[in-house]
Coordinates of C-alpha atoms in Angstrom, one line a residue:
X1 CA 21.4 -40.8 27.0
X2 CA 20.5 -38.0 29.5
X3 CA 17.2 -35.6 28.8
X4 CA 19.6 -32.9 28.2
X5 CA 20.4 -34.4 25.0
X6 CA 17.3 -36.3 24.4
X7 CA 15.2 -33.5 23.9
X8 CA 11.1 -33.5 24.1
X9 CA 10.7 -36.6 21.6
X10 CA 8.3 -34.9 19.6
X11 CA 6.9 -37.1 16.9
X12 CA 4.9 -34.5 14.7
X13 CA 6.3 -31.0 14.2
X14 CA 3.4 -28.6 15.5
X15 CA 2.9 -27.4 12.3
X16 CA 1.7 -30.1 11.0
X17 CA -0.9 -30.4 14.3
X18 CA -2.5 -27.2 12.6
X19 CA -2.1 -28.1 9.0
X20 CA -4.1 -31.6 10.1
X21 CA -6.7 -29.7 11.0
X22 CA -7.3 -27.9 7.6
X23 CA -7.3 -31.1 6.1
X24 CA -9.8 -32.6 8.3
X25 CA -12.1 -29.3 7.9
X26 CA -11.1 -29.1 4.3
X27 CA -12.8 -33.0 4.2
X28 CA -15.8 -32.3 6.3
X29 CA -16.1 -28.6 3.7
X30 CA -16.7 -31.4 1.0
X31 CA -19.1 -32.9 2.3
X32 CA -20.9 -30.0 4.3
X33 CA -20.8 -26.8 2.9
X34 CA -20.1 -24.4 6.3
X35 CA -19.7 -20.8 5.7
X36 CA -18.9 -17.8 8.8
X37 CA -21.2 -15.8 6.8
X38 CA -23.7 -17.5 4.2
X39 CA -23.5 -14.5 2.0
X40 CA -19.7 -14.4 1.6
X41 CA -17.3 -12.6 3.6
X42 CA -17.6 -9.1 3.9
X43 CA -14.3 -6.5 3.2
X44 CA -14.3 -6.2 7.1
X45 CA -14.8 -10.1 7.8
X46 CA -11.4 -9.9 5.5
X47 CA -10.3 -7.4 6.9
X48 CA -10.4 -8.9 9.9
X49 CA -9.1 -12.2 9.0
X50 CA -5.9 -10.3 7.4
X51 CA -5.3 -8.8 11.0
X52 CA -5.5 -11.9 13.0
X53 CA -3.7 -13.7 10.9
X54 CA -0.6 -11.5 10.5
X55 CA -0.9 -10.4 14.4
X56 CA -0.2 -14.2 15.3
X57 CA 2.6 -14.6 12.4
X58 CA 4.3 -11.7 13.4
X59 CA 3.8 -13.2 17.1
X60 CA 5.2 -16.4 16.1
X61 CA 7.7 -14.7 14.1
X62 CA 8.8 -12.8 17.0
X63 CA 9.0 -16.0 19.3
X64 CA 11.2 -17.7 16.8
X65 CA 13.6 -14.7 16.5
X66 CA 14.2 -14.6 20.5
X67 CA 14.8 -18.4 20.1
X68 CA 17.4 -18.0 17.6
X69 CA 18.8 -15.1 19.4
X70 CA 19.2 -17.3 22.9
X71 CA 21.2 -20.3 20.3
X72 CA 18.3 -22.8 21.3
X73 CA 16.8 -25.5 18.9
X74 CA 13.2 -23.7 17.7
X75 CA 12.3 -27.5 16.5
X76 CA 11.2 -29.2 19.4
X77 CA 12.4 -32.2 18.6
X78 CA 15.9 -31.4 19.3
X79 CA 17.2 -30.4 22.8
X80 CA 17.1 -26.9 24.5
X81 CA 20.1 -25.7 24.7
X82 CA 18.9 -22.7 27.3
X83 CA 15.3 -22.0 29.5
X84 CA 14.1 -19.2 27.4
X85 CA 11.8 -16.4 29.2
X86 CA 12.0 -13.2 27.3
X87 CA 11.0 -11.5 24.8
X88 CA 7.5 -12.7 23.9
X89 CA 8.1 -15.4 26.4
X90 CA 7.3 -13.5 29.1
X91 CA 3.8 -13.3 28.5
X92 CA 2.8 -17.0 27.5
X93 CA 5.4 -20.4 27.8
X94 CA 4.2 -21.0 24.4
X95 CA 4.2 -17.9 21.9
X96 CA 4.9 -19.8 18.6
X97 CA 1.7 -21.9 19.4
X98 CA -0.5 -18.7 19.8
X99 CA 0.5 -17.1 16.9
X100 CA -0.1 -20.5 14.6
X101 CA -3.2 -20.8 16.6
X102 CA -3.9 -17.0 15.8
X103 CA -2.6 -17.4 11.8
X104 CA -5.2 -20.4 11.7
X105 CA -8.2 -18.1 13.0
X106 CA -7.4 -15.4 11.0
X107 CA -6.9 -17.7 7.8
X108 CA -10.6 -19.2 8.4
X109 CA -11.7 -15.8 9.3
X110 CA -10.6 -14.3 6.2
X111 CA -11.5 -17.5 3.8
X112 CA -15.1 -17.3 5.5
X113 CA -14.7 -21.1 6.5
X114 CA -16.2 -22.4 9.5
X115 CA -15.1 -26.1 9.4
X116 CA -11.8 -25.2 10.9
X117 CA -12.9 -23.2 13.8
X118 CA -15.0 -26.0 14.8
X119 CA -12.3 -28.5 14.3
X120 CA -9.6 -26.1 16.6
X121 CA -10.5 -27.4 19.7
X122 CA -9.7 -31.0 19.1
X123 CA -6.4 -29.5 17.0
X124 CA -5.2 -27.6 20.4
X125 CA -6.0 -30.9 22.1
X126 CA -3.7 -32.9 20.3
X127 CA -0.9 -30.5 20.8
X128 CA -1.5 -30.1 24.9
X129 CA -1.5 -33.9 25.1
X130 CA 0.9 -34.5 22.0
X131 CA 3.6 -31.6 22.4
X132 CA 2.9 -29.2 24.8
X133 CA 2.5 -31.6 28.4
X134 CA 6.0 -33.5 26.4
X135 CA 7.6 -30.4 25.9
X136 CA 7.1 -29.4 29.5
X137 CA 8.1 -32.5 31.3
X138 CA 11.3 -32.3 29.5
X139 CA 12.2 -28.5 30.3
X140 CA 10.9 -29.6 34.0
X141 CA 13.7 -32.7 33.7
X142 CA 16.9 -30.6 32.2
X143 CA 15.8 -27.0 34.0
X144 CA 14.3 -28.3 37.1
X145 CA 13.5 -25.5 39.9
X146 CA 14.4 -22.6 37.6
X147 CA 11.5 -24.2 35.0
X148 CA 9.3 -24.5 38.0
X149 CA 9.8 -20.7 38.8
X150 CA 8.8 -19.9 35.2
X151 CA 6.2 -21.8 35.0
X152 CA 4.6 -20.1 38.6
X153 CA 5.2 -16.5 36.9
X154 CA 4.1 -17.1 33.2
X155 CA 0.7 -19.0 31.8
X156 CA 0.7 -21.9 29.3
X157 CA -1.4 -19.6 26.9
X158 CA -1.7 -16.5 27.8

């Protein structure tokens, strides 16, 4: 079967990526109480939490709303249909994984947890190696020089 129609071969949706790393800061919470702020969160510390969180929903939101608009699969482990590169595409190759990665800040932020910010590096680790590098060979095999050209003009992150 060609890449075209192979698609990435993605074997975790990257949800779950970021919902495996509550769990494993959810587990380590039960064993080792770690708070942002010992004394609870403040109204700002919420406050705060509330705007980072929503800023990268509404960032994710956005990404997956371009992707519906251009007719091309959002689940990456179907094939692209077309090279996307506008919208909020035009400032990062991967939008949807700033905003989760924003939501999941924000969320810990705002539930004064610690555990998960210190788990988020290994949790963006496993979706560079797991999805992201995957995800970009493919686009690199089925969009060749025009993918090369996006990826000169626009960062991974931001």
């Amino acid at each position: 079967m060609p890449p075209r129609l192979q698609g990435p071969r993605i074997a975790v949706p990257p949800p779950f990526v970021f919902l495996a790393g509550w769990v494993a800061a959810w587990i380590l919470a039960q064993r080792l109480p770690f708070a942002i702020d010992g004394g609870g969160a403040s109204g700002v510390q919420e406050g705060l939490g509330v705007a980072i969180a929503a800023a990268g929903l509404a960032l994710a939101g956005w990404a997956m709303g371009t992707f519906l608009s251009a007719r091309t699969a959002i689940v990456p482990i179907k094939p692209a249909r077309t090279l996307v590169t506008h919208g909020p595409f035009r400032f990062s190759r991967n939008p949807m994984y700033v905003g989760l990665t924003g939501a999941y800040v924000g969320l810990a932020v705002l539930l004064n947890q610690a555990w998960p910010l210190v788990v988020l590096p290994a949790v963006v680790a496993v979706l560079v190696v797991f999805v992201i590098r995957r995800e970009e060979r493919y686009l690199g095999s089925v969009f060749g020089l025009q993918y090369e050209a996006y990826c000169r003009r626009v960062r991974r992150w931001v």
